[in-house]
mmCIF file of C-alpha atoms in Angstrom:
data_model
loop_
_atom_site.group_PDB
_atom_site.id
_atom_site.type_symbol
_atom_site.label_atom_id
_atom_site.label_comp_id
_atom_site.label_asym_id
_atom_site.label_seq_id
_atom_site.Cartn_x
_atom_site.Cartn_y
_atom_site.Cartn_z
ATOM 1 C CA MET X 3 -26.920 2.238 25.134
ATOM 2 C CA ALA X 4 -23.842 -0.002 25.083
ATOM 3 C CA LEU X 5 -25.431 -2.263 22.454
ATOM 4 C CA ARG X 6 -26.196 0.710 20.238
ATOM 5 C CA GLY X 7 -22.656 1.960 20.786
ATOM 6 C CA CYS X 8 -21.185 -1.399 19.745
ATOM 7 C CA GLN X 9 -23.472 -1.564 16.721
ATOM 8 C CA ARG X 10 -22.445 1.946 15.743
ATOM 9 C CA GLN X 11 -18.732 1.159 16.012
ATOM 10 C CA LEU X 12 -19.019 -2.144 14.181
ATOM 11 C CA GLY X 13 -21.174 -0.556 11.503
ATOM 12 C CA HIS X 14 -23.429 -2.432 9.120
ATOM 13 C CA LYS X 15 -22.161 -5.890 8.233
ATOM 14 C CA LYS X 16 -23.196 -8.054 5.327
ATOM 15 C CA LEU X 17 -22.312 -11.129 7.376
ATOM 16 C CA LEU X 18 -22.407 -11.391 11.170
ATOM 17 C CA VAL X 19 -21.002 -14.397 13.050
ATOM 18 C CA ASP X 20 -22.377 -14.998 16.565
ATOM 19 C CA ALA X 21 -19.616 -17.150 18.094
ATOM 20 C CA ALA X 22 -20.549 -19.441 20.991
ATOM 21 C CA GLY X 23 -23.988 -18.009 20.322
ATOM 22 C CA GLY X 24 -26.201 -20.520 22.137
ATOM 23 C CA HIS X 25 -29.799 -19.715 21.178
ATOM 24 C CA GLY X 26 -28.650 -16.976 18.771
ATOM 25 C CA GLY X 27 -30.141 -14.018 20.618
ATOM 26 C CA ILE X 28 -27.312 -11.595 19.717
ATOM 27 C CA ALA X 29 -27.502 -12.470 16.034
ATOM 28 C CA CYS X 30 -31.277 -11.980 16.021
ATOM 29 C CA VAL X 31 -30.970 -8.567 17.699
ATOM 30 C CA PHE X 32 -28.493 -7.367 15.055
ATOM 31 C CA LEU X 33 -30.838 -8.550 12.308
ATOM 32 C CA ALA X 34 -33.870 -6.957 13.967
ATOM 33 C CA HIS X 35 -32.036 -3.612 14.151
ATOM 34 C CA LYS X 36 -30.962 -3.909 10.496
ATOM 35 C CA ARG X 37 -27.285 -3.977 11.435
ATOM 36 C CA ALA X 38 -26.581 -7.107 9.397
ATOM 37 C CA ASP X 39 -27.872 -8.628 6.176
ATOM 38 C CA ARG X 40 -27.489 -12.190 7.380
ATOM 39 C CA ALA X 41 -26.092 -13.986 10.403
ATOM 40 C CA ILE X 42 -24.592 -17.331 11.329
ATOM 41 C CA VAL X 43 -24.768 -18.668 14.884
ATOM 42 C CA VAL X 44 -21.851 -20.964 15.745
ATOM 43 C CA ASP X 45 -21.734 -23.340 18.700
ATOM 44 C CA LEU X 46 -21.198 -26.987 19.597
ATOM 45 C CA TYR X 47 -24.931 -27.693 19.977
ATOM 46 C CA GLN X 48 -28.104 -26.107 18.632
ATOM 47 C CA PRO X 49 -30.708 -25.548 21.376
ATOM 48 C CA THR X 50 -34.393 -25.888 20.532
ATOM 49 C CA SER X 51 -34.952 -22.277 21.599
ATOM 50 C CA PHE X 52 -33.024 -21.072 18.537
ATOM 51 C CA GLU X 53 -35.968 -21.741 16.208
ATOM 52 C CA ASN X 54 -38.337 -19.863 18.499
ATOM 53 C CA LEU X 55 -36.087 -16.796 18.551
ATOM 54 C CA ARG X 56 -35.499 -16.942 14.828
ATOM 55 C CA ARG X 57 -39.210 -16.950 14.054
ATOM 56 C CA ALA X 58 -39.920 -14.138 16.542
ATOM 57 C CA TRP X 59 -37.019 -11.825 15.681
ATOM 58 C CA ALA X 60 -35.440 -12.638 12.370
ATOM 59 C CA ASP X 61 -37.959 -14.489 10.225
ATOM 60 C CA ASP X 62 -37.790 -13.490 6.568
ATOM 61 C CA PRO X 63 -40.933 -12.031 4.956
ATOM 62 C CA ASP X 64 -41.183 -15.047 2.648
ATOM 63 C CA GLY X 65 -41.058 -17.456 5.590
ATOM 64 C CA SER X 66 -37.547 -18.738 4.822
ATOM 65 C CA ASP X 67 -34.639 -18.880 7.249
ATOM 66 C CA ALA X 68 -32.038 -17.475 4.852
ATOM 67 C CA SER X 69 -31.189 -14.479 7.051
ATOM 68 C CA VAL X 70 -29.922 -16.533 10.006
ATOM 69 C CA LYS X 71 -28.807 -20.123 10.310
ATOM 70 C CA TYR X 72 -26.958 -22.389 12.699
ATOM 71 C CA HIS X 73 -23.492 -23.841 12.172
ATOM 72 C CA ILE X 74 -22.139 -26.595 14.419
ATOM 73 C CA ALA X 75 -18.437 -26.050 15.146
ATOM 74 C CA ASP X 76 -15.923 -25.904 17.986
ATOM 75 C CA VAL X 77 -14.951 -22.239 18.347
ATOM 76 C CA SER X 78 -11.904 -23.200 20.412
ATOM 77 C CA SER X 79 -10.399 -24.713 17.272
ATOM 78 C CA PRO X 80 -7.746 -22.416 15.724
ATOM 79 C CA ASP X 81 -9.128 -22.594 12.172
ATOM 80 C CA TRP X 82 -12.887 -22.654 12.756
ATOM 81 C CA LEU X 83 -13.448 -19.067 11.601
ATOM 82 C CA SER X 84 -11.284 -19.238 8.490
ATOM 83 C CA SER X 85 -12.992 -22.489 7.470
ATOM 84 C CA LEU X 86 -16.432 -20.963 8.015
ATOM 85 C CA LEU X 87 -15.604 -17.844 6.005
ATOM 86 C CA ASP X 88 -14.149 -19.895 3.164
ATOM 87 C CA LYS X 89 -17.501 -21.642 2.944
ATOM 88 C CA GLU X 90 -19.937 -18.802 3.671
ATOM 89 C CA ALA X 91 -18.287 -15.449 2.920
ATOM 90 C CA GLY X 92 -18.004 -15.808 -0.838
ATOM 91 C CA ASP X 93 -16.729 -12.545 -2.324
ATOM 92 C CA LEU X 94 -17.228 -10.528 0.864
ATOM 93 C CA ARG X 95 -14.314 -8.408 2.020
ATOM 94 C CA PRO X 96 -13.087 -8.709 5.648
ATOM 95 C CA SER X 97 -14.460 -5.218 6.342
ATOM 96 C CA GLU X 98 -17.967 -6.504 5.512
ATOM 97 C CA ILE X 99 -17.785 -9.276 8.133
ATOM 98 C CA GLY X 100 -18.152 -8.974 11.901
ATOM 99 C CA VAL X 101 -17.896 -11.402 14.826
ATOM 100 C CA VAL X 102 -19.746 -11.007 18.133
ATOM 101 C CA SER X 103 -19.785 -13.174 21.234
ATOM 102 C CA CYS X 104 -21.576 -12.825 24.570
ATOM 103 C CA HIS X 105 -19.965 -14.363 27.664
ATOM 104 C CA ALA X 106 -17.279 -16.408 25.956
ATOM 105 C CA CYS X 107 -15.909 -18.327 28.920
ATOM 106 C CA SER X 108 -12.334 -18.041 30.151
ATOM 107 C CA LEU X 109 -9.740 -19.014 27.526
ATOM 108 C CA LEU X 110 -12.415 -19.072 24.829
ATOM 109 C CA SER X 111 -12.284 -15.267 24.733
ATOM 110 C CA ASP X 112 -8.548 -15.405 24.022
ATOM 111 C CA GLU X 113 -9.083 -17.953 21.254
ATOM 112 C CA LEU X 114 -11.761 -15.754 19.677
ATOM 113 C CA ILE X 115 -9.440 -12.748 19.711
ATOM 114 C CA ARG X 116 -6.757 -14.788 17.942
ATOM 115 C CA ALA X 117 -9.191 -16.159 15.370
ATOM 116 C CA CYS X 118 -10.629 -12.726 14.550
ATOM 117 C CA THR X 119 -7.277 -10.955 14.254
ATOM 118 C CA ARG X 120 -5.989 -13.811 12.104
ATOM 119 C CA SER X 121 -8.945 -13.406 9.725
ATOM 120 C CA GLN X 122 -8.720 -9.578 9.925
ATOM 121 C CA VAL X 123 -12.405 -9.019 10.770
ATOM 122 C CA ASP X 124 -14.027 -6.591 13.221
ATOM 123 C CA PHE X 125 -15.246 -8.124 16.469
ATOM 124 C CA ALA X 126 -16.958 -7.374 19.779
ATOM 125 C CA LEU X 127 -16.948 -9.843 22.641
ATOM 126 C CA MET X 128 -18.023 -9.893 26.273
ATOM 127 C CA PRO X 129 -15.728 -12.188 28.304
ATOM 128 C CA CYS X 130 -16.678 -14.053 31.464
ATOM 129 C CA CYS X 131 -15.351 -16.750 33.827
ATOM 130 C CA HIS X 132 -11.868 -15.255 34.023
ATOM 131 C CA GLY X 133 -10.328 -18.021 36.108
ATOM 132 C CA GLU X 134 -7.507 -19.988 34.505
ATOM 133 C CA ASP X 135 -5.767 -22.920 36.202
ATOM 134 C CA SER X 136 -2.320 -22.385 34.726
ATOM 135 C CA ARG X 137 0.933 -20.567 35.393
ATOM 136 C CA LYS X 138 -0.384 -17.532 33.530
ATOM 137 C CA GLY X 139 -3.652 -17.631 35.492
ATOM 138 C CA LYS X 140 -1.832 -17.745 38.829
ATOM 139 C CA MET X 141 0.438 -14.915 37.744
ATOM 140 C CA MET X 142 -2.548 -12.742 36.810
ATOM 141 C CA LEU X 143 -4.299 -13.564 40.093
ATOM 142 C CA ASN X 144 -1.235 -12.663 42.175
ATOM 143 C CA THR X 145 -0.723 -9.459 40.178
ATOM 144 C CA ALA X 146 -4.349 -8.423 40.708
ATOM 145 C CA LYS X 147 -3.981 -8.958 44.466
ATOM 146 C CA MET X 148 -0.774 -6.937 44.521
ATOM 147 C CA LEU X 149 -2.362 -4.037 42.623
ATOM 148 C CA GLY X 150 -5.590 -4.215 44.589
ATOM 149 C CA ILE X 151 -7.839 -4.473 41.534
ATOM 150 C CA PRO X 152 -10.385 -7.135 40.522
ATOM 151 C CA HIS X 153 -8.871 -10.164 38.840
ATOM 152 C CA ASP X 154 -11.270 -10.104 35.890
ATOM 153 C CA MET X 155 -10.608 -6.407 35.269
ATOM 154 C CA LEU X 156 -6.859 -6.987 35.009
ATOM 155 C CA ILE X 157 -7.353 -9.818 32.517
ATOM 156 C CA ASP X 158 -9.671 -7.767 30.305
ATOM 157 C CA ILE X 159 -7.255 -4.831 30.352
ATOM 158 C CA SER X 160 -4.455 -7.154 29.248
ATOM 159 C CA ARG X 161 -6.698 -8.396 26.433
ATOM 160 C CA LEU X 162 -7.189 -4.816 25.301
ATOM 161 C CA GLY X 163 -3.421 -4.523 25.030
ATOM 162 C CA ILE X 164 -3.239 -7.706 22.957
ATOM 163 C CA ILE X 165 -5.879 -6.372 20.560
ATOM 164 C CA GLU X 166 -4.181 -2.976 20.293
ATOM 165 C CA GLU X 167 -0.830 -4.581 19.475
ATOM 166 C CA SER X 168 -2.333 -6.846 16.811
ATOM 167 C CA SER X 169 -1.318 -5.705 13.356
ATOM 168 C CA GLY X 170 -3.934 -3.434 11.791
ATOM 169 C CA TYR X 171 -6.220 -3.171 14.846
ATOM 170 C CA LYS X 172 -7.348 -0.560 17.325
ATOM 171 C CA ALA X 173 -8.942 -1.583 20.622
ATOM 172 C CA SER X 174 -11.675 -0.048 22.746
ATOM 173 C CA MET X 175 -13.959 -1.030 25.615
ATOM 174 C CA ARG X 176 -17.584 -0.348 26.447
ATOM 175 C CA CYS X 177 -19.664 -1.398 29.446
ATOM 176 C CA ILE X 178 -23.308 -2.270 29.905
ATOM 177 C CA ASP X 179 -25.247 -1.772 33.141
ATOM 178 C CA SER X 180 -23.711 -4.010 35.820
ATOM 179 C CA SER X 181 -27.205 -4.750 37.145
ATOM 180 C CA ILE X 182 -27.754 -6.799 33.978
ATOM 181 C CA THR X 183 -24.582 -8.832 34.508
ATOM 182 C CA PRO X 184 -21.433 -8.272 36.573
ATOM 183 C CA GLN X 185 -19.401 -9.419 33.557
ATOM 184 C CA ASN X 186 -20.372 -6.264 31.721
ATOM 185 C CA ARG X 187 -17.269 -5.273 29.738
ATOM 186 C CA VAL X 188 -17.370 -5.398 25.949
ATOM 187 C CA LEU X 189 -14.011 -5.579 24.155
ATOM 188 C CA LEU X 190 -13.952 -4.256 20.604
ATOM 189 C CA GLY X 191 -11.315 -4.855 17.967
ATOM 190 C CA LEU X 192 -11.776 -2.702 14.868
ATOM 191 C CA ARG X 193 -9.633 -2.811 11.767
ATOM 192 C CA GLU X 194 -7.553 0.311 11.221
ATOM 193 C CA SER X 195 -7.947 2.416 8.133
ATOM 194 C CA GLU X 196 -4.812 3.586 6.356
ATOM 195 C CA ALA X 197 -5.297 7.013 7.923
ATOM 196 C CA ASP X 198 -5.560 5.456 11.408
ATOM 197 C CA ALA X 199 -2.389 3.429 10.857
ATOM 198 C CA GLU X 200 -0.522 6.520 9.678
ATOM 199 C CA LYS X 201 -1.689 8.530 12.696
ATOM 200 C CA ARG X 202 -0.603 5.741 15.039
ATOM 201 C CA GLU X 203 2.884 5.605 13.512
ATOM 202 C CA LEU X 204 3.242 9.383 13.555
ATOM 203 C CA ALA X 205 2.198 9.514 17.212
ATOM 204 C CA ARG X 206 4.672 6.759 18.077
ATOM 205 C CA SER X 207 7.526 8.483 16.241
ATOM 206 C CA ALA X 208 6.711 11.846 17.821
ATOM 207 C CA SER X 209 6.637 10.320 21.299
ATOM 208 C CA LEU X 210 10.006 8.614 20.843
ATOM 209 C CA TYR X 211 11.486 11.788 19.381
ATOM 210 C CA ARG X 212 10.361 13.845 22.373
ATOM 211 C CA LEU X 213 11.784 11.220 24.718
ATOM 212 C CA ALA X 214 15.112 11.228 22.893
ATOM 213 C CA ARG X 215 15.374 15.017 23.000
ATOM 214 C CA LYS X 216 14.480 15.038 26.684
ATOM 215 C CA TYR X 217 17.421 12.782 27.538
ATOM 216 C CA ARG X 218 19.988 14.220 25.178
ATOM 217 C CA HIS X 219 21.980 15.478 28.164
ATOM 218 C CA ILE X 220 22.972 11.883 28.952
ATOM 219 C CA GLY X 221 25.841 12.027 26.460
ATOM 220 C CA ILE X 222 28.354 14.620 25.337
ATOM 221 C CA PRO X 223 27.068 16.649 22.346
ATOM 222 C CA LEU X 224 28.407 15.353 19.056
ATOM 223 C CA GLY X 225 29.092 18.667 17.344
ATOM 224 C CA LYS X 226 31.803 21.048 18.484
ATOM 225 C CA GLY X 227 29.939 23.493 20.671
ATOM 226 C CA THR X 228 26.513 22.213 19.573
ATOM 227 C CA GLY X 229 24.271 19.246 20.191
ATOM 228 C CA ARG X 230 23.373 18.726 16.547
ATOM 229 C CA VAL X 231 24.009 15.363 14.925
ATOM 230 C CA THR X 232 25.937 15.533 11.659
ATOM 231 C CA VAL X 233 27.035 12.912 9.165
ATOM 232 C CA GLU X 234 30.708 13.643 9.878
ATOM 233 C CA ASN X 235 30.278 13.293 13.625
ATOM 234 C CA ALA X 236 28.285 10.079 13.325
ATOM 235 C CA VAL X 237 30.993 8.542 11.109
ATOM 236 C CA SER X 238 33.655 9.752 13.542
ATOM 237 C CA HIS X 239 31.871 8.062 16.417
ATOM 238 C CA ARG X 240 31.599 4.875 14.421
ATOM 239 C CA THR X 241 35.382 4.979 13.975
ATOM 240 C CA ARG X 242 35.815 5.493 17.708
ATOM 241 C CA TYR X 243 33.441 2.613 18.368
ATOM 242 C CA HIS X 244 35.666 0.243 16.385
ATOM 243 C CA ALA X 245 38.697 1.592 18.241
ATOM 244 C CA CYS X 246 36.968 0.917 21.528
ATOM 245 C CA SER X 247 36.019 -2.620 20.462
ATOM 246 C CA ALA X 248 39.563 -3.395 19.324
ATOM 247 C CA LYS X 249 41.021 -2.156 22.607
ATOM 248 C CA LEU X 250 38.625 -4.231 24.669
ATOM 249 C CA GLU X 251 39.444 -7.353 22.660
ATOM 250 C CA ALA X 252 43.160 -6.799 23.207
ATOM 251 C CA GLU X 253 42.688 -6.194 26.926
ATOM 252 C CA ALA X 254 40.581 -9.325 27.235
ATOM 253 C CA GLU X 255 43.356 -11.366 25.605
ATOM 254 C CA THR X 256 46.285 -9.940 27.596
ATOM 255 C CA GLY X 257 44.634 -8.794 30.807
ATOM 256 C CA MET X 258 46.479 -5.495 30.441
ATOM 257 C CA VAL X 259 45.413 -2.013 29.344
ATOM 258 C CA VAL X 260 46.779 -1.534 25.833
ATOM 259 C CA ASP X 261 46.999 1.223 23.270
ATOM 260 C CA ALA X 262 44.296 0.602 20.667
ATOM 261 C CA SER X 263 45.198 3.418 18.291
ATOM 262 C CA SER X 264 47.171 1.198 15.929
ATOM 263 C CA LYS X 265 44.615 -1.615 15.942
ATOM 264 C CA ALA X 266 41.748 0.812 15.448
ATOM 265 C CA SER X 267 43.124 1.934 12.110
ATOM 266 C CA GLN X 268 42.965 -1.673 10.930
ATOM 267 C CA THR X 269 39.429 -2.381 12.119
ATOM 268 C CA SER X 270 37.822 0.832 10.853
ATOM 269 C CA ASP X 271 36.798 0.878 7.191
ATOM 270 C CA ASP X 272 36.208 4.632 7.116
ATOM 271 C CA THR X 273 38.554 7.007 5.335
ATOM 272 C CA GLU X 274 37.978 9.923 7.688
ATOM 273 C CA GLU X 275 40.748 10.745 10.149
ATOM 274 C CA GLU X 276 40.139 10.052 13.801
ATOM 275 C CA ASN X 277 39.737 13.071 16.027
ATOM 276 C CA PRO X 278 43.091 13.916 17.694
ATOM 277 C CA PRO X 279 43.126 13.400 21.468
ATOM 278 C CA ASP X 280 42.630 16.463 23.607
ATOM 279 C CA ASP X 281 45.578 15.394 25.756
ATOM 280 C CA GLU X 282 48.788 14.383 24.049
ATOM 281 C CA HIS X 283 49.421 11.882 26.850
ATOM 282 C CA GLU X 284 46.000 10.314 26.551
ATOM 283 C CA HIS X 285 47.329 7.145 24.900
ATOM 284 C CA LYS X 286 50.270 6.732 27.302
ATOM 285 C CA ARG X 287 48.501 4.673 29.916
ATOM 286 C CA PRO X 288 50.569 3.183 32.750
ATOM 287 C CA THR X 289 51.207 -0.546 32.585
ATOM 288 C CA ALA X 290 50.999 -2.832 35.574
ATOM 289 C CA PRO X 291 54.145 -4.144 37.290
ATOM 290 C CA GLU X 292 55.340 -7.573 36.287
ATOM 291 C CA GLY X 293 53.264 -10.341 37.798
ATOM 292 C CA VAL X 294 50.282 -8.083 38.526
ATOM 293 C CA THR X 295 47.094 -8.818 36.606
ATOM 294 C CA THR X 296 44.817 -5.928 35.737
ATOM 295 C CA GLN X 297 41.116 -6.026 34.926
ATOM 296 C CA PRO X 298 39.910 -4.876 31.499
ATOM 297 C CA HIS X 299 38.275 -1.454 31.433
ATOM 298 C CA ARG X 300 34.683 -0.792 30.465
ATOM 299 C CA ALA X 301 35.218 1.809 27.744
ATOM 300 C CA ARG X 302 32.375 4.152 26.853
ATOM 301 C CA LEU X 303 31.738 6.398 23.890
ATOM 302 C CA SER X 304 30.406 9.936 23.933
ATOM 303 C CA LEU X 305 27.454 9.055 21.679
ATOM 304 C CA SER X 306 24.363 8.588 23.819
ATOM 305 C CA TRP X 307 21.479 6.335 22.839
ATOM 306 C CA ALA X 308 19.285 9.415 22.504
ATOM 307 C CA GLU X 309 21.629 11.074 20.018
ATOM 308 C CA TYR X 310 22.035 7.807 18.133
ATOM 309 C CA PHE X 311 18.245 7.688 17.819
ATOM 310 C CA LEU X 312 18.085 11.218 16.426
ATOM 311 C CA VAL X 313 20.024 10.150 13.330
ATOM 312 C CA PRO X 314 17.371 9.031 10.793
ATOM 313 C CA PRO X 315 17.750 5.253 10.232
ATOM 314 C CA PHE X 316 17.989 5.559 6.451
ATOM 315 C CA GLN X 317 20.665 8.243 6.763
ATOM 316 C CA PHE X 318 22.634 6.352 9.382
ATOM 317 C CA GLY X 319 22.565 3.149 7.308
ATOM 318 C CA ALA X 320 23.799 4.983 4.238
ATOM 319 C CA MET X 321 26.662 6.738 5.983
ATOM 320 C CA CYS X 322 27.769 3.912 8.273
ATOM 321 C CA GLY X 323 27.275 0.876 6.069
ATOM 322 C CA ASN X 324 24.287 -0.468 8.004
ATOM 323 C CA VAL X 325 26.320 -0.919 11.190
ATOM 324 C CA LYS X 326 24.302 -2.773 13.788
ATOM 325 C CA GLU X 327 26.643 -2.526 16.804
ATOM 326 C CA PRO X 328 25.090 -0.858 19.855
ATOM 327 C CA PHE X 329 26.587 2.424 21.004
ATOM 328 C CA CYS X 330 27.497 2.959 24.630
ATOM 329 C CA ALA X 331 26.216 5.827 26.743
ATOM 330 C CA GLY X 332 28.263 8.981 26.906
ATOM 331 C CA ALA X 333 30.946 9.284 29.539
#
C-alpha cells in the first residue's frame, strides 16, 4: 500500500535514480509496475545479484539492458546527482526525473535531501541508522529523551521540516508495515506547482494577518477614536520615532533627560506637523540636581508591532521612504 502510495505521489517518471540502490530492487519494481521508462542504480559497488534481478524484473523484450543500468558513484558527494543528470538526463525536465532510496544510512539521508532539492527533482527516501556522533547528534538524542519520543522519529520529523522549508518543495510522510522493517518511514519531497506555491503564500499571509489582528490591543490605536492604520498616522509615528531616537541619543551623551522637540525637527525629513502634546507641560521634565547622574529613559512609541505589520509593505515603503528602523511596542 505504501509503495503504491509513493508511486502515485511521485507519478510516472521518464528517468528514475535509485540512490544507494545496492542490487537495484527498488528500480526494478518501479520498472515492473510501469512507473518509469528507464532507471539508473547508483552505488559505490555493483553486486552480482543486480544482473539476476534485472533479468527477472526489468529485462527488455529485445534482450537488452537499456531500461536499467548501474552507475558507480559516491552518493555522499555533493555534486554526484547533478553530474549524473548532466550526463544521462539529456533534454528531460526536472519534473520528469525522480530519485528513490531505501535505507540510506544516517547522514547519507541528509546528503540525499540536499542533492535532490539542489537539482529540483522529486524524491522519496526511507532513512535508517539515525545515530550521529556529533554535537548535532547528541543534541537530537538529548531532545528526544526530554520529549519522551523515539530518537529516530524526532530526526525524521526534523527532516520533514527541512524539506518543507526548501524552496519550491512540499513534504509528506508515509509508512510501510513495521513488521517488514522497524525503519518504516518514507519521506517524500515533491516539487510545488505554481498553484501550490500561491496557496502556501496566501495561507502564510492570512495566518500572520490573523495573528496581528489578535494582538492589536498591545499598542494604542493609531487613528483618533479608531484602530485603523492610515497613511497620515503612519507618517506621524515615523516622525515621533525620529524624535524618540534623537532624545535617546542626547540622553546617552549627557546622562540627563533632555527635551528632544527641537532636535526632532532636525532629524525628521517629513513635512507634516508633529501632533501637539496632550499636556502642555509634557516637555517640561524635571532636571536632576547638580552632581546627580540620571539614567537614560527607555522611550516607547504608541505604534505596536501588530499595527506596523498591518500597513502593507509597499504602501509603508512609499510613504515612509523605505524606513527600516524597528518600532517599539505601544506604551
